[in-house]
Structures are given as C-alpha cells and as structure tokens.
Amino acid sequence: MRKLPLVLNLICLPVFADVSAYLDRNTITAQDTVRLTLEADSRIQQEIDFSPLYRNFQFLGSKQLTLSSHAGGDSQYRTRWEVLLRPKSTGEINIPPLQLGLESSNSLQLKVLSGAARESGLQGEQVFIEASLDTNEVYQDSQLIYTVRLYHAIELLPDTQLTDPYLPGALIKPLGEQARSTQQVRGRNYSVIEQRYALFPGQTGTLTLDGPIFEGRARQDNSQIQLQARPLEVAVIPPAYQSARGYWLPATVLTLDDDWQTGALPNTAATSLGENLSYSISMTATGLPASRLPSLAPPAGANFDISVDSVELAEDVSEQGLTSRRTEHIVLRPHTAGALTLSPIDITWWDLNTDSARNVALPEHLLQVKPRSPAAEAALAMAAALPQPRTQADINTAADKSSPHAAINAAAATAASVARLQQALNESRLLIGLLTVISLISSLGWLYTFNHLRQLRREEQQQAQQEEMRRRRKLLMAHQMAEKNTFQALAMACQQNNPEVAKLRLVEWAQNFWPDQHIFNSEDISDAARSQTLDFLILDLEQHVHQDDKALWQGDLLLEAIEKLRDRRPEGYEAAPLPELHFASG
C-alpha cells in the first residue's frame, strides 16, 4: 500500500502543455498590487509551485479556472491561474519561470516605482496630466475611448515613460502613436503629449480606471518627476442580448460582404465537378477588436464540403476608435453535378448609435455545378485503361505460373489491355479534333473582339477631339469677351488721364489680348508687343505713376497705340476656326 501514492504521483507528474505568463501591468508603484496570469493549453489538475515568487512579492491569493470552447465538433480546454501579488521592493523585479510538470512559463519584468506617484498635478504647474473618457457608461465588451494628455512647460529628458491605463478585466489597445503639440494654458505655453486608448471592459459593475503613470526627469536640474492621472469611475452594464451562436457584438458600424472569384453574378456562381470554388467573406466593425469578431463560414451541405483555407485579421485606427476586419478565405468542394444552394449568412449585432439590435446578412447563393468536361472524362478513361506498373511480386508470381493455361490467360489479358488502349487513343484523337475546332472559333472571336475594340477606341478619340475643340472655342470666346471689357476699362482710364488706374487696366487687357503668354507687369507687355512706340509710352506712364506729377499725364497717345495693336489682328479674328487636333491612331 505504501507504493500506491508513489505510483499515482508518477502518473500525474508528466504534464506536456504550453504555459504562458503575462501581467496586467508592467509598471506599478510600491503601494499597488499586480495580477499575474498563467495559462496552459490543456485541462490540468496539478498545482503550480509558486514558491519562487515569495522572495520579491507578498502572496495575496490565487485561483484556478478551466476554460472550454467548442467549435466544429471539437472541444478545446485551457487552464488559467490568477495570482495577486504586492512587491516587497522597488526597481526592476524579475518574475522567474514557474514550473508545471515538465514545462515552464516565460520570465517577466516588472518595474516598481519608489513611493506613490503624485496625482495628476494642477493646471499652471510645470508638469501636469489630464485624462478624459468619451462616456462614463458602456456595455460589457464595447469600446471606451480614453485620452490622456501630458502638459510640460519645462524640457524633459528623452528617457520619459508613460504607462498604459489599467481597468480590471479589460482589453486595452493604444490608438496609434503619441501625438505632440503645443498649447497655451492660463497664459503659459506648454508642450503636450497626447495618447488615445481603446478600452474593452470584460466585467460588469462600477469599475475604477487607474490612470497611466508618468515617470521622467527635467533636463534643467535632472530632477525626478512622477505623476499619475486621476482615477475615473466607469459603469459597465451587462450585454443587452446574446445571439443564438453565443456572441455579443456592440459596435457603431458593422458590415458584411463576400467576394466570389468566378466573375459570376452576385447571387449565382458556376463551377465544374471536380473543381474547387474559392471565395471570401469579410466582416468590418467599428468599435470592436478583431479578436472578438465571430466565424463567418456557412455550414456544409449534403452535396458539398466547405473548409476555411485561411483567416486574415486587420485593425485600423481612426477618430471613431478601432475599426477591425475579419476575412475568411473559403474553399467549396462539390460532390455531385447540378444546382446547389449555399444558405444565407445572418449576423445580429448591437448598434450603439441607436441602442438597438440590428441584422446584417448575405443572401443565399445558387451554385451551378456542371458535369465533367469531355477532356476530363477522356483523361480519366485513359488513366483507367492504361496498365498499372508491375511490382517484383507480380513478376515472381507470373514466373511461377508457367502452365499453358496461365499463358493463355495472360495473352487474353494483354489483348484486352491493348484493345482498351486503342479505344482510349481513338477517344483522344476525337478530343484533339474537338479542341482544334474550339481553338479556331476562339481565335475568330478574339479577332472580332479586337476589331470591335479598335472601332470603339476610334469613336472615343473622335468624341474627345470634338470635346476638346468645343472647350478651346469656349475659352477663346471668353478671352475675346474679356479683352473687349478690359479694353473699354483701359480706354476710360486713358480718357480720364488717370495713370494709376490705366497701369492696372493695361496689364489686365494685355493678359486677355495675349492669353498664351505669361504677363504680370509692364516688361512682359513690352516683350509681347515688340513696339518701340508702346515701350516709350509705357515708360512715360511708369514715370508719372511714381512721381508727383500724375495730373500732367495724358492718356490719348497710349490709347492710340493700343488701338493700332488691336487693328493689326488678322481679319476675322473673332470668327477664326480653331486648329484641328490630331490624335495618334490606334
């Protein structure tokens, strides 16, 4: 009887399971507690030896849980241990690997700050922290956006650290990188470091959200600075409902779509017997992490199998928080030819904008499975007709059977094989002829399509040419109208002997008279006109503008020179046709 406990211990000792360990926070103060969680990927009744933790921590308690999940007829079990610890010292503390049978967990690092961090700080101080929530009441597992801002009016050394906030039982995800800006508070300039988080509470009740801890040093005197954002209370209410499949999806936006790779109509698809059909289903949700999105594959049918080839999870950050996408690549294998129906996919989710349940669905798909092609049937027949390679055992058996009766049977079998091979060859010749005819028809079809595309391209080029001519004519008419209007304004300024207005109107008129040239000042007008008389008149205008004798300027000579320029335009200028546009022929 004394040997029985020893035998039981030997039976229970070997435990082969992957063990992982993680902390709920990586930085705490000396007065805080930390939760250590260990998980094994199987159901385990054996206890873990926690004695390596006693040196650096006070052991405040532990509990063991067995978690199970069932999918596709398979059951998976995990064992979880949760340990509550309080550090005995400050600084960097190493949590050593813990032994579970023949396996051990990974080691962890915990940073313990000396003393309690000063809470928040006040506005107007050299360094202070502000934190806010987008709401104080959320559903369990729904998104809660937490924003923390660190204000500092002094320069900090680069080894600053801002830890993540802590909410018991919550999944915490940073929303992008830290944003830096400047802001004035109470007449004082501050540099601001902002970080946003998406929190997904995993338990209900009124919970306390511990703010992040800032630890840094001032560059001026190397003094140590420790601040912690003030704690906030969050009311987490239970889920409003739970679907028949057991999931709860609180989100602001949720969409469902599929992508069939056959080029078929939205609700129909076609394939041939013996071929696999690949498609994908995607779910996109705003306000949920990708790990919370459920499986999307439809169930298999009596005449086809469905398997998930791969799953892609993606997460993006926006002003609305976290937007996740789950894409499942699915392979469908039909068993028989004919019409198959894929059942619709219906997902019920909770709309946080309207606080009500909503459905998103994909319609059923009709799948037409064609019989095998003649080429495939001929290939199968040929494979069946070809003689199988003989093994050494067959050769030895044939050597033993040297009687005349065995020789007659062997000859008959050989003749039958030759006949089947000849039949397969005849069928293959028929198949080759059929494929030749199909290739000729396809070539004629390609020629017809190519010619039709050339005609369409030529028509599109002609339409584009006509459209360009209409556009250029409208532009020319607009310039002509603008030239008339600006010339009238210039003539009025010259008649009134106003040099300042005349200078402005002269540039405006020249820009419309020479629309293809870049004219911004008097020098550009001289280059475009190439008239020595106009050059002297523009110089005279400039001198009167910049001198005090503006009243002595007379604009009749400038107006006469401008009218001569307008008269030198070709006859029929206003009705002149536009030049043709030539396009490269296709």
Coordinates of C-alpha atoms in Angstrom, one line a residue:
M1 CA 0.0 0.0 0.0
R2 CA 2.9 2.4 0.6
K3 CA 3.8 2.1 -3.1
L4 CA 0.3 3.3 -4.3
P5 CA 0.9 7.1 -3.6
L6 CA 4.2 6.9 -5.4
V7 CA 2.6 5.3 -8.4
L8 CA -0.1 8.0 -8.5
N9 CA 2.5 10.7 -8.3
L10 CA 4.4 9.2 -11.2
I11 CA 1.2 9.0 -13.3
C12 CA 0.3 12.7 -12.6
L13 CA 3.8 14.1 -12.9
P14 CA 4.4 14.3 -16.7
V15 CA 2.5 17.3 -18.0
F16 CA 3.1 18.3 -21.6
A17 CA 1.4 21.7 -22.1
D18 CA 2.5 25.1 -23.4
V19 CA 2.5 27.5 -20.5
S20 CA 2.4 31.3 -21.0
A21 CA 2.5 34.1 -18.4
Y22 CA 1.6 37.8 -18.5
L23 CA 1.0 40.7 -16.1
D24 CA -2.0 43.1 -16.1
R25 CA 0.5 46.0 -15.7
N26 CA 4.2 46.3 -16.4
T27 CA 4.8 49.4 -14.2
I28 CA 3.3 50.0 -10.7
T29 CA 4.1 51.8 -7.5
A30 CA 5.2 50.3 -4.3
Q31 CA 1.7 50.5 -2.8
D32 CA 0.0 48.9 -5.8
T33 CA -0.8 45.2 -6.5
V34 CA -0.2 43.3 -9.7
R35 CA -2.1 40.4 -11.2
L36 CA 0.0 37.5 -12.7
T37 CA -1.9 35.2 -15.1
L38 CA -0.6 31.8 -16.3
E39 CA -2.4 29.8 -19.0
A40 CA -1.8 26.2 -20.2
D41 CA -3.4 24.9 -23.4
S42 CA -5.0 21.8 -21.8
R43 CA -7.0 20.7 -18.8
I44 CA -4.7 20.3 -15.8
Q45 CA -5.4 19.3 -12.3
Q46 CA -1.9 19.7 -11.0
E47 CA -0.9 22.7 -8.9
I48 CA 1.9 25.1 -9.8
D49 CA 4.7 25.7 -7.4
F50 CA 4.6 29.5 -6.6
S51 CA 7.5 29.4 -4.1
P52 CA 9.9 31.3 -6.5
L53 CA 7.6 34.4 -6.1
Y54 CA 7.9 34.6 -2.3
R55 CA 11.3 36.2 -2.3
N56 CA 10.2 39.5 -4.0
F57 CA 6.4 39.5 -3.5
Q58 CA 3.7 39.1 -0.8
F59 CA 1.4 36.3 -2.0
L60 CA -2.1 37.7 -1.6
G61 CA -4.1 34.8 -3.1
S62 CA -4.7 32.7 -6.2
K63 CA -7.4 30.9 -8.1
Q64 CA -7.6 28.3 -10.8
L65 CA -10.0 28.2 -13.7
T66 CA -10.8 25.7 -16.5
L67 CA -12.0 27.3 -19.8
S68 CA -13.6 25.4 -22.6
S69 CA -14.6 26.2 -26.2
H70 CA -16.4 24.0 -28.7
A71 CA -16.3 24.5 -32.5
G72 CA -16.9 22.2 -35.4
G73 CA -17.4 19.2 -33.1
D74 CA -14.0 19.6 -31.4
S75 CA -13.6 20.7 -27.8
Q76 CA -10.6 22.6 -26.5
Y77 CA -9.7 23.2 -22.9
R78 CA -7.4 25.8 -21.2
T79 CA -6.3 26.1 -17.6
R80 CA -5.8 29.5 -16.1
W81 CA -4.2 30.6 -12.8
E82 CA -4.5 34.1 -11.5
V83 CA -2.2 35.3 -8.7
L84 CA -2.4 38.6 -6.8
L85 CA 1.0 40.0 -5.7
R86 CA 2.4 43.0 -3.9
P87 CA 6.1 43.9 -4.4
K88 CA 8.4 43.9 -1.4
S89 CA 10.9 46.3 -3.0
T90 CA 11.3 48.9 -5.8
G91 CA 13.2 48.9 -9.0
E92 CA 13.3 46.3 -11.8
I93 CA 11.9 42.9 -10.5
N94 CA 12.3 39.7 -12.4
I95 CA 9.5 37.2 -12.2
P96 CA 11.2 33.8 -12.8
P97 CA 9.8 31.0 -14.8
L98 CA 7.3 28.8 -12.9
Q99 CA 7.4 25.0 -13.3
L100 CA 4.4 23.0 -14.3
G101 CA 5.3 19.3 -14.7
L102 CA 8.0 19.1 -17.5
E103 CA 7.1 22.6 -18.9
S104 CA 7.8 26.1 -17.5
S105 CA 6.4 29.6 -18.1
N106 CA 8.3 32.5 -19.6
S107 CA 10.0 35.1 -17.4
L108 CA 8.6 38.6 -17.0
Q109 CA 9.9 42.0 -15.9
L110 CA 8.0 44.3 -13.6
K111 CA 9.0 47.9 -12.8
V112 CA 8.2 49.2 -9.3
L113 CA 8.4 52.9 -8.7
S114 CA 9.6 54.2 -5.3
G115 CA 6.6 55.7 -3.4
A116 CA 3.3 56.7 -4.8
A117 CA 3.2 58.9 -7.8
R118 CA 1.8 62.4 -7.2
E119 CA -1.7 62.5 -8.5
S120 CA -2.3 64.4 -11.7
G121 CA -0.9 67.8 -10.8
L122 CA -2.7 71.1 -11.2
Q123 CA -3.1 73.4 -14.2
G124 CA -0.5 76.0 -14.2
E125 CA 2.2 73.8 -12.7
Q126 CA 5.3 73.0 -14.7
V127 CA 4.1 69.4 -15.4
F128 CA 0.5 68.1 -15.1
I129 CA -1.7 65.3 -16.6
E130 CA -5.3 65.5 -17.8
A131 CA -7.4 62.4 -18.6
S132 CA -10.9 62.0 -20.0
L133 CA -13.4 59.4 -21.3
D134 CA -15.8 59.7 -24.2
T135 CA -18.5 58.3 -21.9
N136 CA -18.9 57.1 -18.3
E137 CA -21.3 54.2 -19.1
V138 CA -20.7 51.4 -21.6
Y139 CA -21.8 47.9 -22.3
Q140 CA -19.5 45.0 -21.5
D141 CA -17.0 44.3 -24.3
S142 CA -17.9 47.6 -26.1
Q143 CA -15.4 50.3 -26.9
L144 CA -14.5 53.0 -24.4
I145 CA -12.1 55.7 -25.7
Y146 CA -9.7 57.1 -23.1
T147 CA -7.5 60.1 -23.8
V148 CA -4.5 61.2 -21.6
R149 CA -2.6 64.4 -22.1
L150 CA 0.8 65.3 -20.5
Y151 CA 1.5 69.0 -20.3
H152 CA 5.0 70.2 -19.6
A153 CA 6.4 73.7 -19.6
I154 CA 9.9 72.5 -19.0
E155 CA 12.1 70.5 -21.2
L156 CA 12.2 66.8 -20.4
L157 CA 15.0 64.2 -20.9
P158 CA 14.2 61.7 -23.7
D159 CA 14.0 58.7 -21.3
T160 CA 10.5 59.6 -20.2
Q161 CA 7.9 56.8 -19.8
L162 CA 4.1 56.9 -19.8
T163 CA 2.5 53.6 -18.8
D164 CA -0.9 52.3 -20.1
P165 CA -4.1 52.9 -18.0
Y166 CA -5.5 49.9 -16.1
L167 CA -9.1 48.7 -15.9
P168 CA -9.7 45.3 -14.3
G169 CA -10.5 42.6 -16.8
A170 CA -10.3 45.0 -19.8
L171 CA -8.6 44.7 -23.1
I172 CA -6.5 47.8 -23.7
K173 CA -5.3 48.9 -27.2
P174 CA -3.3 52.1 -27.9
L175 CA -4.9 54.1 -30.8
G176 CA -1.9 55.0 -32.9
E177 CA 1.3 56.7 -31.8
Q178 CA 1.6 59.6 -29.4
A179 CA 0.7 63.0 -30.8
R180 CA 2.7 66.1 -29.9
S181 CA 1.5 69.7 -30.0
T182 CA 1.8 73.0 -28.2
Q183 CA -1.0 74.7 -26.2
Q184 CA -1.4 77.8 -24.0
V185 CA -2.9 77.2 -20.6
R186 CA -3.5 80.2 -18.3
G187 CA -1.2 82.4 -20.4
R188 CA 1.7 79.8 -20.3
N189 CA 3.0 77.8 -23.2
Y190 CA 3.0 74.0 -22.8
S191 CA 4.2 71.1 -24.9
V192 CA 1.5 68.5 -25.0
I193 CA 1.9 64.7 -25.4
E194 CA -1.4 63.0 -26.2
Q195 CA -2.2 59.3 -26.3
R196 CA -5.5 57.7 -27.0
Y197 CA -6.6 54.2 -25.9
A198 CA -9.5 51.9 -26.8
L199 CA -10.6 50.0 -23.7
F200 CA -13.0 47.0 -23.9
P201 CA -14.3 46.2 -20.4
G202 CA -14.6 42.4 -19.8
Q203 CA -16.6 42.5 -16.5
T204 CA -19.7 44.4 -15.3
G205 CA -20.2 46.8 -12.4
T206 CA -18.8 50.2 -11.3
L207 CA -15.1 49.9 -12.0
T208 CA -12.2 52.2 -11.2
L209 CA -10.0 53.1 -14.1
D210 CA -6.4 53.8 -12.8
G211 CA -4.7 56.4 -14.9
P212 CA -1.3 55.9 -16.5
I213 CA 1.9 56.8 -14.6
F214 CA 4.4 59.3 -16.0
E215 CA 8.0 59.0 -15.0
G216 CA 10.7 61.3 -16.3
R217 CA 13.4 63.8 -15.5
A218 CA 13.8 67.5 -16.1
R219 CA 16.7 68.4 -18.3
Q220 CA 17.5 71.6 -16.4
D221 CA 18.3 70.0 -13.0
N222 CA 17.9 66.3 -13.7
S223 CA 15.2 66.1 -11.0
Q224 CA 12.8 63.1 -10.9
I225 CA 9.2 63.6 -11.8
Q226 CA 6.4 61.1 -11.1
L227 CA 2.8 61.8 -11.9
Q228 CA -0.3 59.6 -12.2
A229 CA -3.6 60.6 -13.9
R230 CA -6.5 60.8 -11.6
P231 CA -8.7 57.7 -11.4
L232 CA -12.0 57.6 -13.2
E233 CA -15.2 55.6 -12.5
V234 CA -16.8 53.6 -15.3
A235 CA -20.2 52.0 -15.1
V236 CA -20.1 48.7 -17.2
I237 CA -23.6 47.3 -17.8
P238 CA -24.3 43.7 -19.0
P239 CA -24.9 42.8 -22.6
A240 CA -28.3 43.8 -23.9
Y241 CA -28.8 40.4 -25.5
Q242 CA -26.8 37.3 -26.7
S243 CA -27.2 35.7 -30.1
A244 CA -28.0 32.0 -30.6
R245 CA -24.4 31.4 -31.5
G246 CA -23.2 32.9 -28.2
Y247 CA -21.6 36.1 -29.4
W248 CA -22.3 39.8 -28.5
L249 CA -21.2 42.4 -31.0
P250 CA -21.6 46.0 -29.7
A251 CA -20.4 48.4 -32.5
T252 CA -21.2 51.7 -34.2
V253 CA -20.9 50.3 -37.7
L254 CA -20.9 46.7 -38.9
T255 CA -20.9 45.5 -42.5
L256 CA -20.7 42.1 -44.2
D257 CA -19.6 41.4 -47.8
D258 CA -18.3 38.5 -49.9
D259 CA -16.0 38.3 -52.9
W260 CA -16.6 35.5 -55.4
Q261 CA -13.6 34.8 -57.6
T262 CA -15.6 33.4 -60.5
G263 CA -16.8 36.7 -62.0
A264 CA -20.3 35.4 -61.6
L265 CA -23.5 37.4 -60.8
P266 CA -24.0 38.5 -57.2
N267 CA -26.3 35.6 -56.3
T268 CA -25.2 32.9 -58.7
A269 CA -21.9 31.1 -59.4
A270 CA -20.8 28.2 -61.6
T271 CA -18.1 25.6 -61.5
S272 CA -17.5 22.1 -62.8
L273 CA -17.5 18.8 -61.0
G274 CA -14.0 18.0 -59.7
E275 CA -13.1 21.7 -59.4
N276 CA -12.9 23.7 -56.2
L277 CA -14.6 27.1 -55.9
S278 CA -12.8 29.8 -53.8
Y279 CA -14.4 32.9 -52.3
S280 CA -14.0 35.1 -49.3
I281 CA -16.4 36.6 -46.6
S282 CA -15.4 39.7 -44.7
M283 CA -16.8 41.5 -41.7
T284 CA -15.9 45.1 -40.8
A285 CA -16.8 46.6 -37.5
T286 CA -16.1 49.9 -35.9
G287 CA -15.7 49.7 -32.1
L288 CA -14.6 46.1 -31.8
P289 CA -11.2 44.4 -31.7
A290 CA -10.5 41.9 -34.5
S291 CA -10.2 39.1 -32.0
R292 CA -13.9 39.5 -31.0
L293 CA -15.3 39.0 -34.5
P294 CA -17.0 35.7 -34.9
S295 CA -16.5 33.0 -37.5
L296 CA -18.3 33.7 -40.8
A297 CA -18.1 30.4 -42.9
P298 CA -21.5 28.9 -43.8
P299 CA -22.3 25.3 -42.9
A300 CA -21.5 22.5 -45.3
G301 CA -24.4 20.8 -47.3
A302 CA -25.2 17.2 -48.2
N303 CA -23.7 17.6 -51.7
F304 CA -20.7 19.8 -50.9
D305 CA -17.9 20.4 -48.3
I306 CA -16.8 23.7 -47.0
S307 CA -13.4 24.5 -45.4
V308 CA -11.7 27.7 -44.3
D309 CA -8.4 28.0 -46.1
S310 CA -7.1 31.0 -44.1
V311 CA -8.3 33.8 -41.8
E312 CA -7.0 37.4 -42.0
L313 CA -7.4 39.9 -39.1
A314 CA -6.7 43.6 -39.5
E315 CA -7.2 46.6 -37.3
D316 CA -7.1 50.3 -38.3
V317 CA -7.2 53.4 -36.1
S318 CA -9.5 56.5 -36.8
E319 CA -11.2 59.3 -35.0
Q320 CA -14.0 56.8 -34.2
G321 CA -11.5 54.5 -32.4
L322 CA -10.7 50.9 -33.6
T323 CA -12.0 49.5 -36.9
S324 CA -11.4 45.8 -37.3
R325 CA -11.8 43.5 -40.3
R326 CA -12.0 39.7 -40.4
T327 CA -11.7 38.0 -43.8
E328 CA -12.1 34.2 -44.2
H329 CA -10.9 32.6 -47.4
I330 CA -13.2 29.6 -48.1
V331 CA -12.9 26.6 -50.4
L332 CA -16.1 24.8 -51.6
R333 CA -15.8 21.3 -53.0
P334 CA -19.0 19.9 -54.8
H335 CA -19.7 16.2 -54.7
T336 CA -22.3 16.0 -57.4
A337 CA -23.4 17.9 -60.5
G338 CA -26.5 20.1 -60.5
A339 CA -27.8 23.0 -58.5
L340 CA -26.5 23.6 -55.0
T341 CA -27.7 26.3 -52.6
L342 CA -25.5 28.0 -50.0
S343 CA -27.6 29.1 -47.1
P344 CA -27.6 32.8 -46.2
I345 CA -25.4 34.3 -43.5
D346 CA -27.2 36.3 -40.9
I347 CA -25.4 38.3 -38.2
T348 CA -27.1 40.1 -35.4
W349 CA -25.3 43.0 -33.8
W350 CA -26.0 45.8 -31.3
D351 CA -26.0 49.3 -32.8
L352 CA -24.6 51.6 -30.1
N353 CA -25.8 54.7 -32.0
T354 CA -29.5 53.8 -31.7
D355 CA -29.1 51.4 -28.8
S356 CA -31.0 48.6 -30.6
A357 CA -30.3 45.3 -32.2
R358 CA -29.8 45.2 -36.0
N359 CA -29.2 42.4 -38.6
V360 CA -26.7 42.3 -41.4
A361 CA -27.0 39.4 -43.9
L362 CA -25.6 37.9 -47.1
P363 CA -28.2 36.3 -49.4
E364 CA -28.2 32.7 -50.3
H365 CA -26.1 31.8 -53.4
L366 CA -27.1 29.4 -56.1
L367 CA -24.2 27.3 -57.4
Q368 CA -24.5 25.5 -60.7
V369 CA -22.1 22.5 -60.9
K370 CA -21.5 21.4 -64.4
P371 CA -20.6 17.8 -65.3
R372 CA -17.0 17.0 -66.0
S373 CA -15.8 18.2 -69.4
P374 CA -15.1 15.7 -72.2
A375 CA -11.4 16.3 -71.8
A376 CA -11.6 15.4 -68.1
E377 CA -13.7 12.3 -68.8
A378 CA -11.3 11.2 -71.5
A379 CA -8.3 11.7 -69.2
L380 CA -10.0 9.6 -66.5
A381 CA -10.8 6.9 -69.0
M382 CA -7.3 6.9 -70.3
A383 CA -5.9 6.7 -66.8
A384 CA -8.2 3.7 -66.1
A385 CA -7.3 2.0 -69.3
L386 CA -3.5 2.2 -69.0
P387 CA -1.9 -0.9 -67.5
Q388 CA -0.6 -0.4 -64.0
P389 CA 3.1 -0.8 -63.4
R390 CA 4.0 -4.3 -62.2
T391 CA 5.8 -4.9 -59.0
Q392 CA 8.5 -7.5 -58.3
A393 CA 5.9 -9.7 -56.6
D394 CA 3.8 -9.7 -59.7
I395 CA 6.8 -10.8 -61.8
N396 CA 7.6 -13.6 -59.4
T397 CA 4.0 -14.8 -59.4
A398 CA 3.9 -14.7 -63.2
A399 CA 7.2 -16.7 -63.4
D400 CA 5.7 -19.4 -61.1
K401 CA 2.6 -19.7 -63.3
S402 CA 4.3 -21.2 -66.4
S403 CA 1.5 -23.6 -67.3
P404 CA -0.2 -23.4 -70.7
H405 CA -3.5 -22.3 -69.1
A406 CA -1.8 -19.4 -67.4
A407 CA -0.1 -18.4 -70.7
I408 CA -3.5 -18.3 -72.4
N409 CA -5.0 -16.2 -69.7
A410 CA -2.0 -13.8 -69.8
A411 CA -2.4 -13.5 -73.6
A412 CA -6.1 -12.7 -73.3
A413 CA -5.4 -10.1 -70.6
T414 CA -2.8 -8.5 -72.8
A415 CA -5.2 -8.4 -75.8
A416 CA -7.9 -6.8 -73.6
S417 CA -5.4 -4.2 -72.4
V418 CA -4.3 -3.4 -76.0
A419 CA -8.0 -3.0 -77.0
R420 CA -8.7 -0.6 -74.2
L421 CA -5.6 1.3 -75.0
Q422 CA -6.6 1.5 -78.7
Q423 CA -10.1 2.7 -77.7
A424 CA -8.5 5.4 -75.4
L425 CA -6.3 6.5 -78.3
N426 CA -9.3 6.8 -80.6
E427 CA -11.1 8.9 -78.0
S428 CA -8.1 11.1 -77.6
R429 CA -8.0 11.7 -81.4
L430 CA -11.6 12.8 -81.2
L431 CA -10.8 15.1 -78.3
I432 CA -7.8 16.6 -80.1
G433 CA -10.1 17.4 -83.1
L434 CA -12.7 19.0 -80.9
L435 CA -10.1 21.1 -79.1
T436 CA -8.8 22.2 -82.6
V437 CA -12.2 23.4 -83.6
I438 CA -12.7 25.2 -80.3
S439 CA -9.3 27.0 -80.7
L440 CA -10.3 28.1 -84.2
I441 CA -13.6 29.5 -83.0
S442 CA -11.9 31.2 -80.1
S443 CA -9.3 32.8 -82.5
L444 CA -12.1 34.2 -84.7
G445 CA -13.8 35.5 -81.6
W446 CA -10.6 37.3 -80.5
L447 CA -10.2 38.8 -83.9
Y448 CA -13.8 40.1 -83.8
T449 CA -13.4 41.5 -80.3
F450 CA -10.1 43.2 -81.3
N451 CA -11.6 44.9 -84.3
H452 CA -14.7 46.0 -82.3
L453 CA -12.4 47.4 -79.6
R454 CA -10.4 49.4 -82.2
Q455 CA -13.7 50.9 -83.5
L456 CA -14.8 51.8 -80.1
R457 CA -11.4 53.4 -79.4
R458 CA -11.5 55.4 -82.7
E459 CA -15.0 56.7 -81.8
E460 CA -13.8 57.7 -78.3
Q461 CA -10.9 59.6 -79.8
Q462 CA -13.2 61.4 -82.2
Q463 CA -15.5 62.4 -79.3
A464 CA -12.6 63.5 -77.2
Q465 CA -11.3 65.6 -80.2
Q466 CA -14.7 67.3 -80.6
E467 CA -15.0 67.9 -76.9
E468 CA -11.5 69.5 -76.8
M469 CA -12.4 71.7 -79.8
R470 CA -15.6 72.9 -78.0
R471 CA -13.6 73.6 -74.8
R472 CA -11.0 75.6 -76.7
R473 CA -13.6 77.6 -78.6
K474 CA -15.4 78.5 -75.3
L475 CA -12.1 79.5 -73.8
L476 CA -11.2 81.7 -76.9
M477 CA -14.7 83.3 -76.8
A478 CA -14.2 84.0 -73.1
H479 CA -10.8 85.7 -73.8
Q480 CA -12.3 87.8 -76.6
M481 CA -15.1 89.0 -74.4
A482 CA -12.7 89.7 -71.5
E483 CA -10.4 91.6 -73.9
K484 CA -13.3 93.8 -75.1
N485 CA -14.3 94.6 -71.5
T486 CA -10.8 95.3 -70.3
F487 CA -10.1 97.5 -73.3
Q488 CA -13.2 99.6 -72.5
A489 CA -11.9 100.0 -68.9
L490 CA -8.4 100.9 -70.2
A491 CA -9.9 103.4 -72.7
M492 CA -11.9 105.0 -69.9
A493 CA -8.8 105.4 -67.7
C494 CA -6.9 106.9 -70.6
Q495 CA -9.7 109.3 -71.4
Q496 CA -9.8 110.3 -67.7
N497 CA -5.9 110.7 -67.7
N498 CA -5.6 108.5 -64.6
P499 CA -2.1 106.9 -64.7
E500 CA -2.5 104.6 -61.7
V501 CA -5.8 103.0 -63.0
A502 CA -4.5 102.9 -66.5
K503 CA -1.5 100.9 -65.5
L504 CA -3.7 98.3 -63.8
R505 CA -6.1 98.1 -66.7
L506 CA -3.2 97.9 -69.2
V507 CA -1.9 94.7 -67.5
E508 CA -5.5 93.2 -67.4
W509 CA -6.1 94.0 -71.1
A510 CA -2.7 92.5 -72.1
Q511 CA -3.4 89.3 -70.2
N512 CA -6.5 88.8 -72.3
F513 CA -5.0 90.1 -75.6
W514 CA -2.1 87.6 -75.4
P515 CA -3.7 84.7 -73.4
D516 CA -0.9 82.3 -74.4
Q517 CA 1.8 84.4 -72.8
H518 CA 2.5 85.0 -69.1
I519 CA 2.0 88.7 -68.5
F520 CA 2.3 90.1 -65.0
N521 CA 3.9 93.6 -65.4
S522 CA 4.9 96.3 -67.9
E523 CA 8.1 94.5 -69.0
D524 CA 6.0 91.4 -70.1
I525 CA 3.8 93.7 -72.2
S526 CA 6.8 95.2 -73.9
D527 CA 8.1 91.7 -74.7
A528 CA 4.8 90.6 -76.1
A529 CA 4.0 93.8 -78.2
R530 CA 7.5 94.4 -79.6
S531 CA 6.6 98.0 -80.3
Q532 CA 9.1 100.8 -79.7
T533 CA 6.4 103.4 -79.5
L534 CA 4.5 101.4 -76.9
D535 CA 7.7 100.9 -74.9
F536 CA 8.2 104.7 -74.7
L537 CA 4.5 105.3 -73.8
I538 CA 4.7 102.6 -71.0
L539 CA 7.9 104.2 -69.7
D540 CA 6.2 107.6 -69.6
L541 CA 3.2 106.0 -67.7
E542 CA 5.6 104.5 -65.2
Q543 CA 7.4 107.7 -64.5
H544 CA 4.1 109.6 -63.9
V545 CA 2.8 106.9 -61.6
H546 CA 6.0 107.0 -59.4
Q547 CA 6.3 110.8 -59.4
D548 CA 4.1 113.5 -58.0
D549 CA 3.0 115.0 -61.4
K550 CA 0.2 112.5 -62.0
A551 CA -2.1 115.2 -63.2
L552 CA 0.2 116.0 -66.1
W553 CA -0.2 112.6 -67.8
Q554 CA -2.2 112.4 -70.9
G555 CA -3.5 109.0 -72.0
D556 CA -4.6 109.7 -75.6
L557 CA -1.3 108.6 -77.1
L558 CA -1.3 105.3 -75.1
L559 CA -4.9 104.6 -76.2
E560 CA -4.0 105.3 -79.8
A561 CA -1.1 102.9 -79.7
I562 CA -3.3 100.2 -78.1
E563 CA -5.9 100.7 -80.8
K564 CA -3.3 100.2 -83.5
L565 CA -2.2 96.9 -81.9
R566 CA -5.8 95.7 -81.9
D567 CA -6.2 96.8 -85.6
R568 CA -3.2 94.7 -86.6
R569 CA -5.0 91.5 -85.6
P570 CA -5.9 89.2 -88.5
E571 CA -9.2 89.9 -90.2
G572 CA -11.9 87.6 -89.0
Y573 CA -10.0 87.0 -85.7
E574 CA -13.3 86.6 -83.7
A575 CA -14.7 84.1 -86.2
A576 CA -11.4 82.3 -87.0
P577 CA -11.7 78.5 -86.8
L578 CA -9.7 76.6 -84.2
P579 CA -6.8 74.4 -85.4
E580 CA -7.6 70.7 -85.7
L581 CA -6.4 68.4 -83.0
H582 CA -4.7 65.2 -84.3
F583 CA -4.7 62.1 -82.2
A584 CA -2.5 59.0 -82.6
S585 CA -4.5 56.3 -84.4
G586 CA -5.0 53.1 -82.5

